[in-house]
PDB file of C-alpha atoms in Angstrom:
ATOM      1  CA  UNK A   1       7.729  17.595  16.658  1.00 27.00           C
ATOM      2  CA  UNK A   2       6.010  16.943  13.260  1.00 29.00           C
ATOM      3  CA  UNK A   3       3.966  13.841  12.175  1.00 32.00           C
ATOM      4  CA  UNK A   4       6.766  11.772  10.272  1.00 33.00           C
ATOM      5  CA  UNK A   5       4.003  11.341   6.887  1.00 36.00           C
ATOM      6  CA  UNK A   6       4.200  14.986   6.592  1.00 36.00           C
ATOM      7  CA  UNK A   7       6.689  16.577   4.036  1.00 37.00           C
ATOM      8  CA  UNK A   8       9.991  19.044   5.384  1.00 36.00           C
ATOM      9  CA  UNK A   9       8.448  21.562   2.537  1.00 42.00           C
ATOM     10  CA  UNK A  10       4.767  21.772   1.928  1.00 56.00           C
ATOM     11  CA  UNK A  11       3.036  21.310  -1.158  1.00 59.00           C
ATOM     12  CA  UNK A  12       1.716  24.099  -3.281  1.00 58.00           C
ATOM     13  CA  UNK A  13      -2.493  24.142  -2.344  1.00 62.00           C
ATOM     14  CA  UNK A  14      -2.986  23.465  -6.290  1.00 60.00           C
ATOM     15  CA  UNK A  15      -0.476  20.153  -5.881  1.00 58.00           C
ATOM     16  CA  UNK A  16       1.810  21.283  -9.037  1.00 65.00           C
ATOM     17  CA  UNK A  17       4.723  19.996  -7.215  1.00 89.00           C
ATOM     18  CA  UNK A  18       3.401  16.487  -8.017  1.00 95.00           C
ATOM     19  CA  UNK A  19       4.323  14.432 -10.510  1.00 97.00           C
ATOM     20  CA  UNK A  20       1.964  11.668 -11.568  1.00 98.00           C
ATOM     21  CA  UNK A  21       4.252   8.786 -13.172  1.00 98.00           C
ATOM     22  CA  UNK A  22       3.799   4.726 -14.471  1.00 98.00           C
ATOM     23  CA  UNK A  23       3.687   1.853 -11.413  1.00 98.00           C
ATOM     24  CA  UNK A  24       7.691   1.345 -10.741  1.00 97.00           C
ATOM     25  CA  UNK A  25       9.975  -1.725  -9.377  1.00 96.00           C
ATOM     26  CA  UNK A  26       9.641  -1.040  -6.096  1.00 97.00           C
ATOM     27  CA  UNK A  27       6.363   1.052  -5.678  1.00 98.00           C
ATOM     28  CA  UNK A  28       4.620  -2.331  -4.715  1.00 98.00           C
ATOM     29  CA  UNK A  29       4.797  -1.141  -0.623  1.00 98.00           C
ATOM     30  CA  UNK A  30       3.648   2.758  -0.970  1.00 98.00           C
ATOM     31  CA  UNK A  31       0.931   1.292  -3.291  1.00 98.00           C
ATOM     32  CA  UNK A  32      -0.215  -0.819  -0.600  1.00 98.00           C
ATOM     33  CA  UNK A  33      -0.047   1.464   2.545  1.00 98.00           C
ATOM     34  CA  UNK A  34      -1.598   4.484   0.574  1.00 98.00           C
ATOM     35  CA  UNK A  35      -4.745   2.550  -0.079  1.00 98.00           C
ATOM     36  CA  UNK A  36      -4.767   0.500   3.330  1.00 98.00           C
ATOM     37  CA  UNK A  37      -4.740   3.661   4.976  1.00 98.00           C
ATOM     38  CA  UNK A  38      -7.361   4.755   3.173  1.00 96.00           C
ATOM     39  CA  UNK A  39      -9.183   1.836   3.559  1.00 97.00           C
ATOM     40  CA  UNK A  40      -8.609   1.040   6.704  1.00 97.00           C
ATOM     41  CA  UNK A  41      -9.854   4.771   7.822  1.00 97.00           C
ATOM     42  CA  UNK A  42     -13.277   4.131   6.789  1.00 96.00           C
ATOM     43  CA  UNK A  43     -13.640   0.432   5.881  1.00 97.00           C
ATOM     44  CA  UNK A  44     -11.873  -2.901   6.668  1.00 97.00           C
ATOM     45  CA  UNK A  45      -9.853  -4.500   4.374  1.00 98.00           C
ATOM     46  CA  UNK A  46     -11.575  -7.601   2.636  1.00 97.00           C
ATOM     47  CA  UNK A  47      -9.903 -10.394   0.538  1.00 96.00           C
ATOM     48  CA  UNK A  48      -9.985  -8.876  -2.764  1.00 96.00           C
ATOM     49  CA  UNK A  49      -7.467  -6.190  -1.143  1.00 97.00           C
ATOM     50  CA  UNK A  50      -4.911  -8.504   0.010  1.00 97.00           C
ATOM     51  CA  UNK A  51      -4.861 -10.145  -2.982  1.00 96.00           C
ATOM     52  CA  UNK A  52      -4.393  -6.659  -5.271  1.00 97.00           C
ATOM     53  CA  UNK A  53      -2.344  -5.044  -2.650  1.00 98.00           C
ATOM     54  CA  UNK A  54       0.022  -7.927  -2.085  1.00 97.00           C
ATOM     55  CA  UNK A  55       0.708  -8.744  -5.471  1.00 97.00           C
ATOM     56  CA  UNK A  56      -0.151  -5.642  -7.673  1.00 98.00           C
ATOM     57  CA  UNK A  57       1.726  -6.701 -10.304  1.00 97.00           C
ATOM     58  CA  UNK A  58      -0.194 -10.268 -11.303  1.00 97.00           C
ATOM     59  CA  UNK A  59      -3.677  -8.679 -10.339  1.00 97.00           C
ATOM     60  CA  UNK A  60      -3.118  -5.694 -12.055  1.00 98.00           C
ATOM     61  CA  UNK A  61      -0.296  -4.848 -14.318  1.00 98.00           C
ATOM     62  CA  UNK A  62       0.258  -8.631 -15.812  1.00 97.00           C
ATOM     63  CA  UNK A  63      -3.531  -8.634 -16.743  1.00 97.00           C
ATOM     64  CA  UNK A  64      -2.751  -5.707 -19.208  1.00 97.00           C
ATOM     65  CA  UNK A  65      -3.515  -2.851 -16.198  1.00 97.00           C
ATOM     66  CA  UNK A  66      -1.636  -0.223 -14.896  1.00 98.00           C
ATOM     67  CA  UNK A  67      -0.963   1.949 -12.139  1.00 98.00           C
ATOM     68  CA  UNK A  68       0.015   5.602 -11.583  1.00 98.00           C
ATOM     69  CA  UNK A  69       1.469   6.949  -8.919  1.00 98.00           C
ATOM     70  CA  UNK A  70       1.552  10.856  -7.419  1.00 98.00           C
ATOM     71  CA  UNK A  71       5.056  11.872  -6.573  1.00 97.00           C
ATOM     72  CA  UNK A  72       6.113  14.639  -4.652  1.00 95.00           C
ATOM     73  CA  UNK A  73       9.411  15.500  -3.141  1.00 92.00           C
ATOM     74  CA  UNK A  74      10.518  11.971  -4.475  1.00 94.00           C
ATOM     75  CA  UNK A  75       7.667   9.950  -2.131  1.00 96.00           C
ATOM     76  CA  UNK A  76       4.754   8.505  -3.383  1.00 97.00           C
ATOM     77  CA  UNK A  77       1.376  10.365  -2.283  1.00 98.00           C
ATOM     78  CA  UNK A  78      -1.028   9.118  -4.141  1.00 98.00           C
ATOM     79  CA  UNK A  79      -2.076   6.163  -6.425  1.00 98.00           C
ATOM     80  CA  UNK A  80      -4.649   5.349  -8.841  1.00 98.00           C
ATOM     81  CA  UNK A  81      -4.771   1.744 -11.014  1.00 98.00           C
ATOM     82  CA  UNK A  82      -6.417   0.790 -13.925  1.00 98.00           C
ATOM     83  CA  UNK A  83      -7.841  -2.484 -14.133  1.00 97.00           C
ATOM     84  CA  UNK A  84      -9.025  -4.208 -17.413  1.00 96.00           C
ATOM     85  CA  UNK A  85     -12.684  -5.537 -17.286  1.00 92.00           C
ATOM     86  CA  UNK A  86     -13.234  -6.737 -20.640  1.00 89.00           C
ATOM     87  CA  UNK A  87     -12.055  -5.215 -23.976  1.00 90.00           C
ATOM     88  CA  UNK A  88     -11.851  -1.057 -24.449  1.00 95.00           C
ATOM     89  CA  UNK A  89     -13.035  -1.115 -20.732  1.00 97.00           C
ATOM     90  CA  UNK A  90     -11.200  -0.396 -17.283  1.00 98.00           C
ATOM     91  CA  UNK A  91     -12.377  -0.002 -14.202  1.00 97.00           C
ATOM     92  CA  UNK A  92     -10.579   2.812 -11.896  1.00 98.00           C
ATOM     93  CA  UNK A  93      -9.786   1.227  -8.316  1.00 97.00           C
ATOM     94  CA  UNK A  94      -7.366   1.666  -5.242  1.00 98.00           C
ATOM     95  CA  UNK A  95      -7.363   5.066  -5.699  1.00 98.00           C
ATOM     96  CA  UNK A  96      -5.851   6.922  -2.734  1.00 98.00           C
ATOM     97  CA  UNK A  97      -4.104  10.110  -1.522  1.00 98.00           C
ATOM     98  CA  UNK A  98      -2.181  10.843   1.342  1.00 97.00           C
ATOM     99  CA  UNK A  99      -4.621  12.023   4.263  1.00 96.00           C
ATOM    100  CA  UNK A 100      -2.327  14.811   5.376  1.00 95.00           C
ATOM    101  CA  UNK A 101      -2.163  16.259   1.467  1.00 95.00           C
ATOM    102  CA  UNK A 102      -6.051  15.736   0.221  1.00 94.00           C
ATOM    103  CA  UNK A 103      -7.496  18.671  -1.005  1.00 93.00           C
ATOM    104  CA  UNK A 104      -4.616  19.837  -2.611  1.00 94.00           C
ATOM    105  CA  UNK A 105      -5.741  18.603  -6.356  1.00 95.00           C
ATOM    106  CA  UNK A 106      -3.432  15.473  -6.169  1.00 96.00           C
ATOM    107  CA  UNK A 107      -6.476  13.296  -6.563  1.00 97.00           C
ATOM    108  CA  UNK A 108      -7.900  14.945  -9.520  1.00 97.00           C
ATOM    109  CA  UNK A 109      -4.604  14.936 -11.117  1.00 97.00           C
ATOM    110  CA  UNK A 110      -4.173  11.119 -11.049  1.00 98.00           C
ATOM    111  CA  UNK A 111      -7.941  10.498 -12.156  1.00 98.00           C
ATOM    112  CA  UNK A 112      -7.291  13.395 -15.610  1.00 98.00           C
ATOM    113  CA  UNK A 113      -4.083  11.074 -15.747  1.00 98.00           C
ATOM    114  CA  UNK A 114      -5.745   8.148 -15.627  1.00 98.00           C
ATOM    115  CA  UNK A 115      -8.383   8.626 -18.122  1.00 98.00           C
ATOM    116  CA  UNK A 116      -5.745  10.102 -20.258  1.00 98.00           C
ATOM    117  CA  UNK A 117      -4.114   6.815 -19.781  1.00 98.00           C
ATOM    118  CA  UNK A 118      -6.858   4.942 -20.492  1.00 98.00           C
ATOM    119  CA  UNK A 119      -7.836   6.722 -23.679  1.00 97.00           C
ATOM    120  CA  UNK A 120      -4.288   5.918 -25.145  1.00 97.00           C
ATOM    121  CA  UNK A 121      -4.763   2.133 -24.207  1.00 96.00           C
ATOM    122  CA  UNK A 122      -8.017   2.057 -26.552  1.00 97.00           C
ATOM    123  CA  UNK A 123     -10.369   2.492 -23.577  1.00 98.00           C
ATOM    124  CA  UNK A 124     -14.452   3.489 -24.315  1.00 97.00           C
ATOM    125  CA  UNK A 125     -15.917   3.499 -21.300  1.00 97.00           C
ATOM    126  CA  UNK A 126     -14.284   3.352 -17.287  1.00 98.00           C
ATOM    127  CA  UNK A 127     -15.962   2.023 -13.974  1.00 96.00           C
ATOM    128  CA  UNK A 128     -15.636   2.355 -10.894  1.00 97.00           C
ATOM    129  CA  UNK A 129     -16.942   1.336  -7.547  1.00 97.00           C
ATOM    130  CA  UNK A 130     -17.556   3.833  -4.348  1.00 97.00           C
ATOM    131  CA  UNK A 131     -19.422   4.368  -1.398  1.00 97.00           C
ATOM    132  CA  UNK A 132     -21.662   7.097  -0.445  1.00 96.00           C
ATOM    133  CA  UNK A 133     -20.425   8.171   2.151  1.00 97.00           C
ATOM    134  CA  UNK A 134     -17.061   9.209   0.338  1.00 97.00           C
ATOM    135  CA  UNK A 135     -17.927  12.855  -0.700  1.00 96.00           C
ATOM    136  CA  UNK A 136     -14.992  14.359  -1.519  1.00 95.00           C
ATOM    137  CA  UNK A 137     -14.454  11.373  -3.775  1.00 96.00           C
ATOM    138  CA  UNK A 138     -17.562  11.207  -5.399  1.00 97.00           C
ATOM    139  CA  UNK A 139     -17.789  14.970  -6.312  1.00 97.00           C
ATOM    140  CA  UNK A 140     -14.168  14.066  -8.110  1.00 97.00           C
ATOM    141  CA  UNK A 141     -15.830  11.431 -10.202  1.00 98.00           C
ATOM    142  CA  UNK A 142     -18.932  13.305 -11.099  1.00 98.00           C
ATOM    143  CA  UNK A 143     -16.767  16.114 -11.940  1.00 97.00           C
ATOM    144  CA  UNK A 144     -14.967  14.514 -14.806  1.00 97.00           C
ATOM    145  CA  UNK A 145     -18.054  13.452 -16.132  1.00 98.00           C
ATOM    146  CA  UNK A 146     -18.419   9.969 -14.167  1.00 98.00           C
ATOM    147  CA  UNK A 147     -22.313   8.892 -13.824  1.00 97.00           C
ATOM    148  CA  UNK A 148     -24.284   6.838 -11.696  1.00 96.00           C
ATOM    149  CA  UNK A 149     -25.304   2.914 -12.727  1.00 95.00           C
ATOM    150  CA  UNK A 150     -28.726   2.188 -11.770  1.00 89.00           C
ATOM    151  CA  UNK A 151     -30.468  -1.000 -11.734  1.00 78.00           C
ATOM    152  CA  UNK A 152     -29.778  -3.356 -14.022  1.00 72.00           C
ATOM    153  CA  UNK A 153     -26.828  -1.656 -14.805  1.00 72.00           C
ATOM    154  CA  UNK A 154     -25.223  -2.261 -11.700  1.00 66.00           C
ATOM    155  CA  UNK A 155     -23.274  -5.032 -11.025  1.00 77.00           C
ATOM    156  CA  UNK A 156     -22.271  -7.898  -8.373  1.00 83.00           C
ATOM    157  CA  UNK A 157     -19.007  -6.317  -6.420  1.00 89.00           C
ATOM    158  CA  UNK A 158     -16.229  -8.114  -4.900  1.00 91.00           C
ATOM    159  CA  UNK A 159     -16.289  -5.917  -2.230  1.00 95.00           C
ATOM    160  CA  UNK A 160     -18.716  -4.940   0.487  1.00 94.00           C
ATOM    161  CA  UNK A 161     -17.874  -1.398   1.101  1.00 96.00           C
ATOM    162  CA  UNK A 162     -19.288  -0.656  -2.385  1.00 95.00           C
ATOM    163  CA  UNK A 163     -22.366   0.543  -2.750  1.00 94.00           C
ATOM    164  CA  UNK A 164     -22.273   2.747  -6.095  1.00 95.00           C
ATOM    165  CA  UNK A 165     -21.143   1.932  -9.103  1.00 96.00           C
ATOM    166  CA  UNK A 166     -20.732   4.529 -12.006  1.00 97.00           C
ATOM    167  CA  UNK A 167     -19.431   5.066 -15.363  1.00 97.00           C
ATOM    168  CA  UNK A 168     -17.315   7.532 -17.922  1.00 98.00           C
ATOM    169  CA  UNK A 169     -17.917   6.841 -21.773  1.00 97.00           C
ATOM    170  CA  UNK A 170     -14.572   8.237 -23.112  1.00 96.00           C
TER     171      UNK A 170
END
């Protein structure tokens, strides 16, 4: 018997089944099991999660965010927001893809729609928070041109798990 999260009819390897599309009515509960599976997989949730998860909509999109989601075969497999931190800035967070489907190119086809995105919203510059022991995740980022805050640079996080911070200057 197969594993219920996997699809009837696989994905192409290079994910161009997958559609990336704007935050929906509705998408509020794939939203928040993609990235508490993630989460949950290598972290605990923390506060700040709840919060963002629960209600995407005020801590996100009613704060002048957004949030794209990876569709294939009409289910959401991925997710990517983009959180405003100040004017011409966003910070990329609650990022996630499927388990069963990474390594397909789903991720880096929300983050080139994302800063995309971000670009036409008047963005300069995007942030995001990681941890080190993410890999796959941080060779994404560094391979759209993210870089890594030192010192100074680096800021106070609401969330534990973080321990790198880097940047994009669009």
């Amino acid at each position: 018997m197969r594993d219920a999260k996997q699809s009837s009819s696989p994905l192409p390897s290079d994910g161009s089944a997958v559609v990336v599309r704007l935050f929906q009515p509705g998408d509020q509960p794939a939203f928040q099991s993609l990235n508490e599976a993630w989460i949950c997989r290598y972290f605990a949730l923390e506060p700040k999660d709840y919060e963002v998860l629960g209600d995407p909509e005020a801590s996100i999109l009613q704060q002048g965010g957004q949030i794209l989601l990876a569709i294939a075969d009409s289910v959401p497999v991925g997710c990517c927001a983009l959180i405003p931190h100040g004017p011409a800035r966003f910070e990329i967070g609650k990022m996630a893809v499927r388990e069963d489907l990474q390594g397909r190119g789903i991720g880096r086809k929300l983050m080139d729609s994302a800063i995309e995105l971000a670009r036409s919203l008047g963005a300069n510059r995007l942030y995001l928070e990681t941890n080190h022991s993410l890999d796959a995740a941080l060779r994404l980022y560094e391979s759209v041109g993210f870089v890594h805050l030192q010192g100074e640079e680096h800021k106070h996080s609401e969330y534990s798990r973080s321990d790198m911070q880097m940047e994009l200057i669009l």
